[in-house]
Short mmCIF file of C-alpha atoms in Angstrom, two decimals:
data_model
loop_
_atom_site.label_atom_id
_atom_site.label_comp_id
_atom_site.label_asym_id
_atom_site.label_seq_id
_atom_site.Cartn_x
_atom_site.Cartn_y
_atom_site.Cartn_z
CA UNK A 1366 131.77 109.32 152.54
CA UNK A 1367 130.89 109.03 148.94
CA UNK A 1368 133.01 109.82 146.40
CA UNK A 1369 132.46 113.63 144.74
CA UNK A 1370 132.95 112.75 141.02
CA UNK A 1371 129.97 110.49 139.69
CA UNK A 1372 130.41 107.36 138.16
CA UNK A 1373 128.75 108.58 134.88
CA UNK A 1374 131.19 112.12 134.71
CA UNK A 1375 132.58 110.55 131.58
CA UNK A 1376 129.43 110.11 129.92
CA UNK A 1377 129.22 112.25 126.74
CA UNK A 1378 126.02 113.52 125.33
CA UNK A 1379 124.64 111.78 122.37
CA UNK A 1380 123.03 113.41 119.19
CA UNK A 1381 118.97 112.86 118.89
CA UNK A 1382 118.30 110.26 116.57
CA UNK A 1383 117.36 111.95 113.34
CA UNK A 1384 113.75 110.57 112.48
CA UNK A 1385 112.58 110.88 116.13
CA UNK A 1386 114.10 114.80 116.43
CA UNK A 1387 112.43 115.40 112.83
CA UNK A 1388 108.86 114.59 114.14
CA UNK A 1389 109.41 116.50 117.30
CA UNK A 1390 110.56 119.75 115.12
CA UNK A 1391 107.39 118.83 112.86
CA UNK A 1392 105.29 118.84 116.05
CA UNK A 1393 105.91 122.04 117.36
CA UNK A 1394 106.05 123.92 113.82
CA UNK A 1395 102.56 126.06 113.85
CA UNK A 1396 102.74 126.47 110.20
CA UNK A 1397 99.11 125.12 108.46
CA UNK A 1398 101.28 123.64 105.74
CA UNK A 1399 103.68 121.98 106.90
CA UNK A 1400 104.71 118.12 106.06
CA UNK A 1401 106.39 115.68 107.72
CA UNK A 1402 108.29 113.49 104.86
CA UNK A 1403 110.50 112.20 107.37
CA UNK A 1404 109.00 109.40 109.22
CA UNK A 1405 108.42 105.51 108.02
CA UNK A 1406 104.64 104.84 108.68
CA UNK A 1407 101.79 104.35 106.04
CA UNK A 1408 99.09 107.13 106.76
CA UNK A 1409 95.70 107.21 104.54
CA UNK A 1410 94.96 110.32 101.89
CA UNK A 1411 93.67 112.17 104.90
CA UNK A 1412 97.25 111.61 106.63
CA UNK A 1413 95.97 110.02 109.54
CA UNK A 1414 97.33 106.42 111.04
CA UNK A 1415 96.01 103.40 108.94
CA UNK A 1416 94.90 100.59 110.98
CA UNK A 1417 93.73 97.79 109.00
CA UNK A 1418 90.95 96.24 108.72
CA UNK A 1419 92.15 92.90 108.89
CA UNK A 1420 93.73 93.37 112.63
CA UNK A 1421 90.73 94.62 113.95
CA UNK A 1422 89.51 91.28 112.87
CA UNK A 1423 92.18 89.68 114.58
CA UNK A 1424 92.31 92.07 117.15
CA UNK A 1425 88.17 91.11 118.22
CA UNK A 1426 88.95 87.45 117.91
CA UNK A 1427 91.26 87.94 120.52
CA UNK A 1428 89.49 90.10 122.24
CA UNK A 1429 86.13 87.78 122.20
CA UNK A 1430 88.11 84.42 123.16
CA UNK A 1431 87.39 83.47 126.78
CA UNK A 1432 90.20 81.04 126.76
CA UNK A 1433 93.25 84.03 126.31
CA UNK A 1434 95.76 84.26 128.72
CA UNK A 1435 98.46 86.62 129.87
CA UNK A 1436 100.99 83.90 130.43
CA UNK A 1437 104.68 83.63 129.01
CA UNK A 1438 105.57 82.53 125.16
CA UNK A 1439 107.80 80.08 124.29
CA UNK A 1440 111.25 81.78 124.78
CA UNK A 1441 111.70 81.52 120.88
CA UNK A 1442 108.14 82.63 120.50
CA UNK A 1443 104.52 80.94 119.29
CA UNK A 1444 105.51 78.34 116.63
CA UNK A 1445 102.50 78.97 115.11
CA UNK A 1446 103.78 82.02 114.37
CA UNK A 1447 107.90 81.94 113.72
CA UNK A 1448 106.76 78.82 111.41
CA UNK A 1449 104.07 80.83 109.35
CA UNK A 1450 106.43 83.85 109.15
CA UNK A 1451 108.88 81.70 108.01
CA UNK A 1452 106.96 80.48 105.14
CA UNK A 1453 105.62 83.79 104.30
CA UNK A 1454 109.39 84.68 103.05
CA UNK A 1455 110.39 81.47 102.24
CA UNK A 1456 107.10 80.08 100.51
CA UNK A 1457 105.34 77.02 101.06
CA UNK A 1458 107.49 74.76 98.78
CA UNK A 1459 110.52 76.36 99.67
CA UNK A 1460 112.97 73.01 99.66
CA UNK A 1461 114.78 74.37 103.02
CA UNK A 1462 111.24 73.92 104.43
CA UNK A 1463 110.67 70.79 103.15
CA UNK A 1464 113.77 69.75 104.83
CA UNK A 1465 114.07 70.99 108.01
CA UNK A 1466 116.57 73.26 107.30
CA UNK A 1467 114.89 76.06 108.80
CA UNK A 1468 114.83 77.50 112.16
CA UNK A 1469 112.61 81.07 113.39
CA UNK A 1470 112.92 82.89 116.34
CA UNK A 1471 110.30 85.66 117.43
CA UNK A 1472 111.91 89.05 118.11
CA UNK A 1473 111.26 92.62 119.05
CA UNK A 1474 110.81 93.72 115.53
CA UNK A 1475 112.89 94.09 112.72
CA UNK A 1476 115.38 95.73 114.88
CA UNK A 1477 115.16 92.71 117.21
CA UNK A 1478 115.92 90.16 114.53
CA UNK A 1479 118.94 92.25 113.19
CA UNK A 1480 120.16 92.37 116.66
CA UNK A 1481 119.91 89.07 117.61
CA UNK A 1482 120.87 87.32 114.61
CA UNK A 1483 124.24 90.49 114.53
CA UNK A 1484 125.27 88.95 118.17
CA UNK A 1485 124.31 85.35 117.41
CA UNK A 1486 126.68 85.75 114.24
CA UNK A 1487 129.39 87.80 116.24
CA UNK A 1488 129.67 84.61 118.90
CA UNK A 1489 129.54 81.47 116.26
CA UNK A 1490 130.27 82.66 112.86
CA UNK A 1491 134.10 82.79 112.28
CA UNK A 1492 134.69 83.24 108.43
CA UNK A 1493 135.28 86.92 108.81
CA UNK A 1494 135.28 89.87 111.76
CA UNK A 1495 133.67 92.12 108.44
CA UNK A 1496 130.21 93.23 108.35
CA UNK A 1497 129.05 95.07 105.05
CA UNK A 1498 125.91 97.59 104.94
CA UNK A 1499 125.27 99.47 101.97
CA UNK A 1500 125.47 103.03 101.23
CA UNK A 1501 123.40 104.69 102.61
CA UNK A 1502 121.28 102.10 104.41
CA UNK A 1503 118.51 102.02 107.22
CA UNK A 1504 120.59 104.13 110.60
CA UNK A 1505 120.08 101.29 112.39
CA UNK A 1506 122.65 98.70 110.71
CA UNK A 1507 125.30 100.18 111.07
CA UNK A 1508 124.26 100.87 115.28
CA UNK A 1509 123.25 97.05 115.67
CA UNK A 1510 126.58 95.55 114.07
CA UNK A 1511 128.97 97.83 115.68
CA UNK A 1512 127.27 97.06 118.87
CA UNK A 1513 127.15 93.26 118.10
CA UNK A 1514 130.83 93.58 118.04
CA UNK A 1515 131.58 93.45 113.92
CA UNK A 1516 133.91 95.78 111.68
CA UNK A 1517 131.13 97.34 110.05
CA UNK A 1518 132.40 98.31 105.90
CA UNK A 1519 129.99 99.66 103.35
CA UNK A 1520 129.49 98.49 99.65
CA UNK A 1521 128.22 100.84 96.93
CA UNK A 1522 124.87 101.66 96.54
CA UNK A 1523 123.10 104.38 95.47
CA UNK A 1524 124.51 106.47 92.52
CA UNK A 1525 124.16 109.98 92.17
CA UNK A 1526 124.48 110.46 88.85
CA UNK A 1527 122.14 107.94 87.86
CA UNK A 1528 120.03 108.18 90.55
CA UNK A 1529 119.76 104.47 90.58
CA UNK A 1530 121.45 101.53 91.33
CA UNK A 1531 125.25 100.80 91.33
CA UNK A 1532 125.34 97.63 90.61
CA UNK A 1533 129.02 97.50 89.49
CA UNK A 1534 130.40 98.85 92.17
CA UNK A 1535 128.71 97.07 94.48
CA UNK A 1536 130.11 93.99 92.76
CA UNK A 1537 133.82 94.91 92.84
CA UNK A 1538 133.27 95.75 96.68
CA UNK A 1539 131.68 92.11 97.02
CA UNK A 1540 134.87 90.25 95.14
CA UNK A 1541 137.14 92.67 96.96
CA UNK A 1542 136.13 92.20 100.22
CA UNK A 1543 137.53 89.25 103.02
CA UNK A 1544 136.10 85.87 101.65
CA UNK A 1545 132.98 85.02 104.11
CA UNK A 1546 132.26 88.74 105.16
CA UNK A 1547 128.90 89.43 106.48
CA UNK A 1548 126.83 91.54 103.55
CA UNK A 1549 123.41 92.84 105.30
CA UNK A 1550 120.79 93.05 102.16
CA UNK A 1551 117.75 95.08 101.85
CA UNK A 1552 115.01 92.10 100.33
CA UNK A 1553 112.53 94.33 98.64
CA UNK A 1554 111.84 98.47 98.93
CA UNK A 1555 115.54 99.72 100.06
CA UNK A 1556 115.59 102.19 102.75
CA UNK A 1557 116.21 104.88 102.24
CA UNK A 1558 117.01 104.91 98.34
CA UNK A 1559 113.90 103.09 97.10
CA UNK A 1560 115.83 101.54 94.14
CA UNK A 1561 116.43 97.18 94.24
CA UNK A 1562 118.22 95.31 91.80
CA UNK A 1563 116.36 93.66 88.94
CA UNK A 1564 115.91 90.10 89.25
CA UNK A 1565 118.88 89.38 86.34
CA UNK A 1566 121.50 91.73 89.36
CA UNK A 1567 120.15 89.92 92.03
CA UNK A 1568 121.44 86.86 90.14
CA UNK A 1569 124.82 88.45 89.63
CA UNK A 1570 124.85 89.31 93.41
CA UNK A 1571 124.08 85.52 94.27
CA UNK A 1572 126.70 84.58 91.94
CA UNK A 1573 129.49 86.76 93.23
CA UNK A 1574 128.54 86.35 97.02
CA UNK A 1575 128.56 82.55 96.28
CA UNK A 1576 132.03 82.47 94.80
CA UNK A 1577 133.61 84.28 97.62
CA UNK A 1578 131.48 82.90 99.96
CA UNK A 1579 130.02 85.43 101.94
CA UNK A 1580 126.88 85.22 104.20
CA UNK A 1581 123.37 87.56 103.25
CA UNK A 1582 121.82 88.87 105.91
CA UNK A 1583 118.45 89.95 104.50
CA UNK A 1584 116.32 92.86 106.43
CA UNK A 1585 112.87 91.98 105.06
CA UNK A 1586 110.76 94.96 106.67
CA UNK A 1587 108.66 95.52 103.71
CA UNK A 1588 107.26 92.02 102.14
CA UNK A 1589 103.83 92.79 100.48
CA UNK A 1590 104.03 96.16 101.27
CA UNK A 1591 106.31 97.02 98.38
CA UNK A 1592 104.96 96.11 95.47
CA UNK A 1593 101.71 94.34 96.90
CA UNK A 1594 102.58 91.34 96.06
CA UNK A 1595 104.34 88.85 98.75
CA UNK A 1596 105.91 86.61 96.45
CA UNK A 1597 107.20 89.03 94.41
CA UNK A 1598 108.70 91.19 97.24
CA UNK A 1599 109.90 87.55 98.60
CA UNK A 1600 111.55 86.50 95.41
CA UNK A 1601 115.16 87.52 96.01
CA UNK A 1602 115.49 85.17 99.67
CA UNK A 1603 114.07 82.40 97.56
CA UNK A 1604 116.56 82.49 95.41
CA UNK A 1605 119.44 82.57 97.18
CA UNK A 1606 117.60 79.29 98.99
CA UNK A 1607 117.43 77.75 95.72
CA UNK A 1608 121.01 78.29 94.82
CA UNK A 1609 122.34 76.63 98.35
CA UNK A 1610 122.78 79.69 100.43
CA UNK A 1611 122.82 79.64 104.31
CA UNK A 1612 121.34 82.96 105.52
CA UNK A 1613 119.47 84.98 107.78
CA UNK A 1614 116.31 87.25 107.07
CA UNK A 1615 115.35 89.59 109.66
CA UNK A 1616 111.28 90.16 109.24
CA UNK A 1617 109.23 92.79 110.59
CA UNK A 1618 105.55 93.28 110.37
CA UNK A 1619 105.43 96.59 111.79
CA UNK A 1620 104.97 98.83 108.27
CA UNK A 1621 103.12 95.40 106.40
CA UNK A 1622 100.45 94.61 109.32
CA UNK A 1623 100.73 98.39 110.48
CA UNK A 1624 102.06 97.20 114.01
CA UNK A 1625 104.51 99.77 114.34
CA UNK A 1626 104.31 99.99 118.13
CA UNK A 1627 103.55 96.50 118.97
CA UNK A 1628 107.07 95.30 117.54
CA UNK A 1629 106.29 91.63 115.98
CA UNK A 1630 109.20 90.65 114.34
CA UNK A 1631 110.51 87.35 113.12
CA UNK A 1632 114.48 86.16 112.18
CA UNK A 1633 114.36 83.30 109.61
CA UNK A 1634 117.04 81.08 109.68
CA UNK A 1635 118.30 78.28 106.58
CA UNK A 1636 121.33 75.81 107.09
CA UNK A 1637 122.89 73.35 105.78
CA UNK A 1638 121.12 70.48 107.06
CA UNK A 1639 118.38 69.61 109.90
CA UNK A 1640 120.69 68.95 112.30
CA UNK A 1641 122.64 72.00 111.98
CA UNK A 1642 119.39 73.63 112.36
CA UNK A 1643 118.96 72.13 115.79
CA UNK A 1644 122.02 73.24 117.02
CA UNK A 1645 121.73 76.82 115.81
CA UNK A 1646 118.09 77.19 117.14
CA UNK A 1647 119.18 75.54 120.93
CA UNK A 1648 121.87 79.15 120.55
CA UNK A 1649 119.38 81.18 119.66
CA UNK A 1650 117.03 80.24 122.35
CA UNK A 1651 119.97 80.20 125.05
CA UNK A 1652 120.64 84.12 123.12
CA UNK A 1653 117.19 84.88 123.47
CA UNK A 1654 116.65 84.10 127.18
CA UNK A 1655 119.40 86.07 128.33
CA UNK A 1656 118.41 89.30 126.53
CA UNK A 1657 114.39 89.51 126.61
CA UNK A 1658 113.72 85.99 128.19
CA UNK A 1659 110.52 85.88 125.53
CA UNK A 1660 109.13 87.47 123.13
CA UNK A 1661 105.78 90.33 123.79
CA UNK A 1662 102.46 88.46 122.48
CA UNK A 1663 100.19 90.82 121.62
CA UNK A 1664 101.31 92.00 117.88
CA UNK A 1665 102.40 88.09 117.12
CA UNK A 1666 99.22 86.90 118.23
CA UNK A 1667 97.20 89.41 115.62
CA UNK A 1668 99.89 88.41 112.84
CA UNK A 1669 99.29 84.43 113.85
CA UNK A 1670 95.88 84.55 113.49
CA UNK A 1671 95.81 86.10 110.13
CA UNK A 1672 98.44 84.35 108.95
CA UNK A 1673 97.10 81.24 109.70
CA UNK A 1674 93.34 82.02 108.52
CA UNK A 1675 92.80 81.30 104.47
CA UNK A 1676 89.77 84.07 104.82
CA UNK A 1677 91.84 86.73 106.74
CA UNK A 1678 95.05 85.95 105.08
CA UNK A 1679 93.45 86.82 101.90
CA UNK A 1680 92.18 89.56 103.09
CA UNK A 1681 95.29 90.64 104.64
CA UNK A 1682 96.34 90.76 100.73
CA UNK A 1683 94.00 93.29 99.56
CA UNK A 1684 94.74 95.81 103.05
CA UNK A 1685 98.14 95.25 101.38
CA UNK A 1686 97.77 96.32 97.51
CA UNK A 1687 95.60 99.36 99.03
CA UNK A 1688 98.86 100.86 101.00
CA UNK A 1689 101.21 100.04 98.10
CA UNK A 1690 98.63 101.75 95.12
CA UNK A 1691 97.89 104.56 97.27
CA UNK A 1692 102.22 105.00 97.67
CA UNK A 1693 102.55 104.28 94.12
CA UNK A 1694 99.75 107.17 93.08
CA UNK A 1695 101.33 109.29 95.07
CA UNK A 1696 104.62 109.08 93.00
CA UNK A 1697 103.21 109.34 89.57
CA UNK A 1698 101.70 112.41 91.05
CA UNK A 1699 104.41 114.25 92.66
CA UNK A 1700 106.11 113.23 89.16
CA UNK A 1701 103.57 114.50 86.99
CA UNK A 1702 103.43 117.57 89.12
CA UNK A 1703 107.15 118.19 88.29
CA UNK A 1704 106.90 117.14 85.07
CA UNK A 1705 104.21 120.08 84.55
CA UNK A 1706 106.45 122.57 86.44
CA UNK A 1707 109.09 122.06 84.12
CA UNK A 1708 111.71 121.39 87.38
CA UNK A 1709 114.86 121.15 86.38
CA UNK A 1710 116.46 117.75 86.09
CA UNK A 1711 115.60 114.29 85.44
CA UNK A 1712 112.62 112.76 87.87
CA UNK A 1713 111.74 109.66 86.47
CA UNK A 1714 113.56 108.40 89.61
CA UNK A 1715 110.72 108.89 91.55
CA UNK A 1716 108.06 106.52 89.74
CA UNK A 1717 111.04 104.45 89.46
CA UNK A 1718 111.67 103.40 92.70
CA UNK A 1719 109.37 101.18 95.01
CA UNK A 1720 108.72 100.78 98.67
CA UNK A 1721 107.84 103.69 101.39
CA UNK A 1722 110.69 105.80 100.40
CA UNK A 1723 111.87 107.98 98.00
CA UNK A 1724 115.60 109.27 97.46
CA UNK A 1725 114.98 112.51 95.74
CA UNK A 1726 118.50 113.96 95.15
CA UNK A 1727 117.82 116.75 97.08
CA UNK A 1728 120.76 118.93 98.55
CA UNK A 1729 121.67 119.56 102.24
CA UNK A 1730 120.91 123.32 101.62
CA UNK A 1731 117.86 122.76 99.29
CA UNK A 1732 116.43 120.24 102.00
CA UNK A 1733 117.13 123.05 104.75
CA UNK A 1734 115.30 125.48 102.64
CA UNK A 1735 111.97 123.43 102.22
CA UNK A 1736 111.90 123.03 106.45
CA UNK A 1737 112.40 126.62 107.12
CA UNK A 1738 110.89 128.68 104.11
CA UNK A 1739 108.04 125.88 103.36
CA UNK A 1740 107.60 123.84 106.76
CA UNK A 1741 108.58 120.47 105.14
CA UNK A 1742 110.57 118.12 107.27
CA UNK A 1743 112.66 115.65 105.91
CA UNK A 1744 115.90 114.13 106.40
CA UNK A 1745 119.05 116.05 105.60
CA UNK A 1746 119.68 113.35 102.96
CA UNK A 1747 116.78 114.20 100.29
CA UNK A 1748 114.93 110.69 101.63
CA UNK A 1749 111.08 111.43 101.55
CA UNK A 1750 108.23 109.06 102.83
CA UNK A 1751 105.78 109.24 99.84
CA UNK A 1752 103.16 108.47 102.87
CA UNK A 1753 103.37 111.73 104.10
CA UNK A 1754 102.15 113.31 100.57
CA UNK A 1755 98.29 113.26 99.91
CA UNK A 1756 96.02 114.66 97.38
CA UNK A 1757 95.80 117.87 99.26
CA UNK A 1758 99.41 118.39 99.82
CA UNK A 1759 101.78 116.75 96.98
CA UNK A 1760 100.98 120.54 94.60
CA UNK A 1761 102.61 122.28 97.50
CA UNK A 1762 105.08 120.19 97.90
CA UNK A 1763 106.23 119.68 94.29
CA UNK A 1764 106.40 123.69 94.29
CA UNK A 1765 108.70 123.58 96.92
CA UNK A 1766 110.88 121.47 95.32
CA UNK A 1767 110.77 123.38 91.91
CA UNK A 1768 111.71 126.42 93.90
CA UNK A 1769 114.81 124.97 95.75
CA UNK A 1770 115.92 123.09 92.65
CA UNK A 1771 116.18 126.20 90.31
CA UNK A 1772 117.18 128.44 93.12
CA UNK A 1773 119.15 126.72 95.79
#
């Protein structure tokens, strides 16, 4: 006889994840205008999916060579790959490189490499229980560290007020927290605020996180794709190499190669020395086998190849400077569009940031108001994808905003 109360009675009902429910809602709205703001993936003037060039290259090399197999990667992944991803952030010359200091792991994304360095981290670093995300910050962190096991803080980010940076508070939160906490880092294009420190705070940063010794865990999920340059959406990693840090940087080409569903992600790891790096890769690979066993080939294999071809690679450059000018036109014209509505307020924060998203300053209630009155989805925060604006769309939307700014 089996017992009459299931096993799962306790079980309670989780929320919808917020992105996922706001493209459903967007979905089934009938409205001809509507917008979907919400969701993280490039889309071209005529909103429509952007595949790039450059992978369908890769994608009918692949296709065309006789010699492809279906077989099982490397449990860390192609080294051909981790090893080119790894000097895409790091850069050629980085002197971690150059000796051996490095180790790379394939994963299931950016959410992959967060996750598995979080529980690598959890098991062998033991400077500090503390894990520090900003505020606000991608949903995810704080998930994937509280998961992982970590006492999961927040430091000072975004400031109202200024609708920028704040940088001083996030510096008194980095003195005052437990020497060696855990401080997860946005590298370039900060989701969801948009704003990154200048080069002279990420050197204050550095300097603070160095004298209490904490550990940066970079996300990297937007390298190139920022500002359309890889070096310069790179630079803040290599510096904290330079100065002697030991860190992590989770990598994803998802919104960079446009691989969304194909999850090719990377974790980069620097040490202390080549040996330590031996010892910390054999963990990762022992990690890696008991949660996915290896990595999915498909979206590596497209980002090897062009990685690893001077032509394609170069290519690969331009794709990228066409997603970031076609984000960054859209901001100087939802800005001049405000600007010539008079809307009340400052907007200048809006040309001002960089990256996918845009943290508008928007209200709960005024962000309610433009997804029932004007069919324009967003989160509840006032965080807008400027891919989801277009030509044809930004007047409307900038007139939606004037109208729940002044009367809201």
């Amino acid at each position: 006889m089996t017992n009459d109360i299931s096993a799962f009675n306790s079980v309670p009902l989780a929320p919808p994840d917020v992105i996922f429910n706001l493209t459903a809602q967007y979905k089934a709205d009938t409205d001809p205008k509507k917008i979907n703001v919400g969701v993280g993936a490039f889309r071209t003037d005529d909103l429509k999916p952007y595949v790039l060039p450059v992978v369908k290259k890769a994608d009918a090399i692949l296709f065309n060579n006789a010699d492809l197999d279906h077989e099982y990667l490397p449990i860390a992944g192609t080294p051909s790959y981790t090893q080119a991803a790894a000097r895409l952030i790091l850069g050629q010359d980085s002197p971690a490189i150059k000796e051996n200091r490095v180790a790379a792991v394939q994963t299931i994304s950016g959410t992959g490499a967060n996750h598995t360095g979080a529980v690598f981290l959890e098991k062998f670093y033991k400077k500090s229980p503390k894990c520090y995300i900003s505020k606000p910050t991608w949903a995810n962190h704080r998930n994937i560290f509280t998961l992982a096991g970590f006492e999961v803080e927040e430091y000072p980010y975004w400031n109202a007020e200024r609708r920028g940076l704040d940088y001083e508070a996030m510096l008194d939160t980095m003195r005052a927290a437990p020497e060696g906490s855990v401080f997860v880092i946005h590298a370039c294009a900060h989701n969801p605020t948009g704003v990154d420190p200048t080069r002279e705070q990420w050197k204050g940063i550095a300097q603070v996180m160095s004298e209490k010794k904490h550990f940066p865990f970079f996300d990297c999920a937007y390298q190139g794709f920022a500002s359309g340059d890889l070096d310069n959406d790179a630079w803040a990693v290599r510096y904290f190499v330079e100065q002697g840090f030991e860190l992590f940087v989770a990598q994803s080409f998802a919104k960079n190669f446009g691989l969304y569903g194909e999850r090719a992600g990377n974790l980069t790891i620097v040490t202390k020395s080549a040996e330590e790096t031996k010892r910390v890769f054999s963990q990762m690979e022992k990690l890696q086998r008991s949660e996915i066993s290896n990595p999915p080939a498909y979206g590596s294999r497209i980002v090897d190849i062009v990685l690893n071809d001077d032509a394609l690679y170069a290519e690969w450059k331009e794709n990228l400077k066409y997603m970031s000018n076609r984000i960054i036109e859209m901001r100087n014209a939802l800005f001049n569009r405000l600007t010539e509505l008079g809307t009340p307020g400052t907007w200048n924060h809006i040309t001002d940031q960089i990256g996918m998203f845009s943290f508008t300053g928007l209200s709960v209630a005024q962000v309610q108001v433009m997804k029932e009155k004007y069919h324009i989805y967003l989160t509840d925060n006032g965080r807008i994808s400027m891919a989801g604006l277009s030509t044809n769309n930004v007047d409307y939307f900038a007139k939606a905003v004037d109208d729940v700014v002044r009367n809201v």
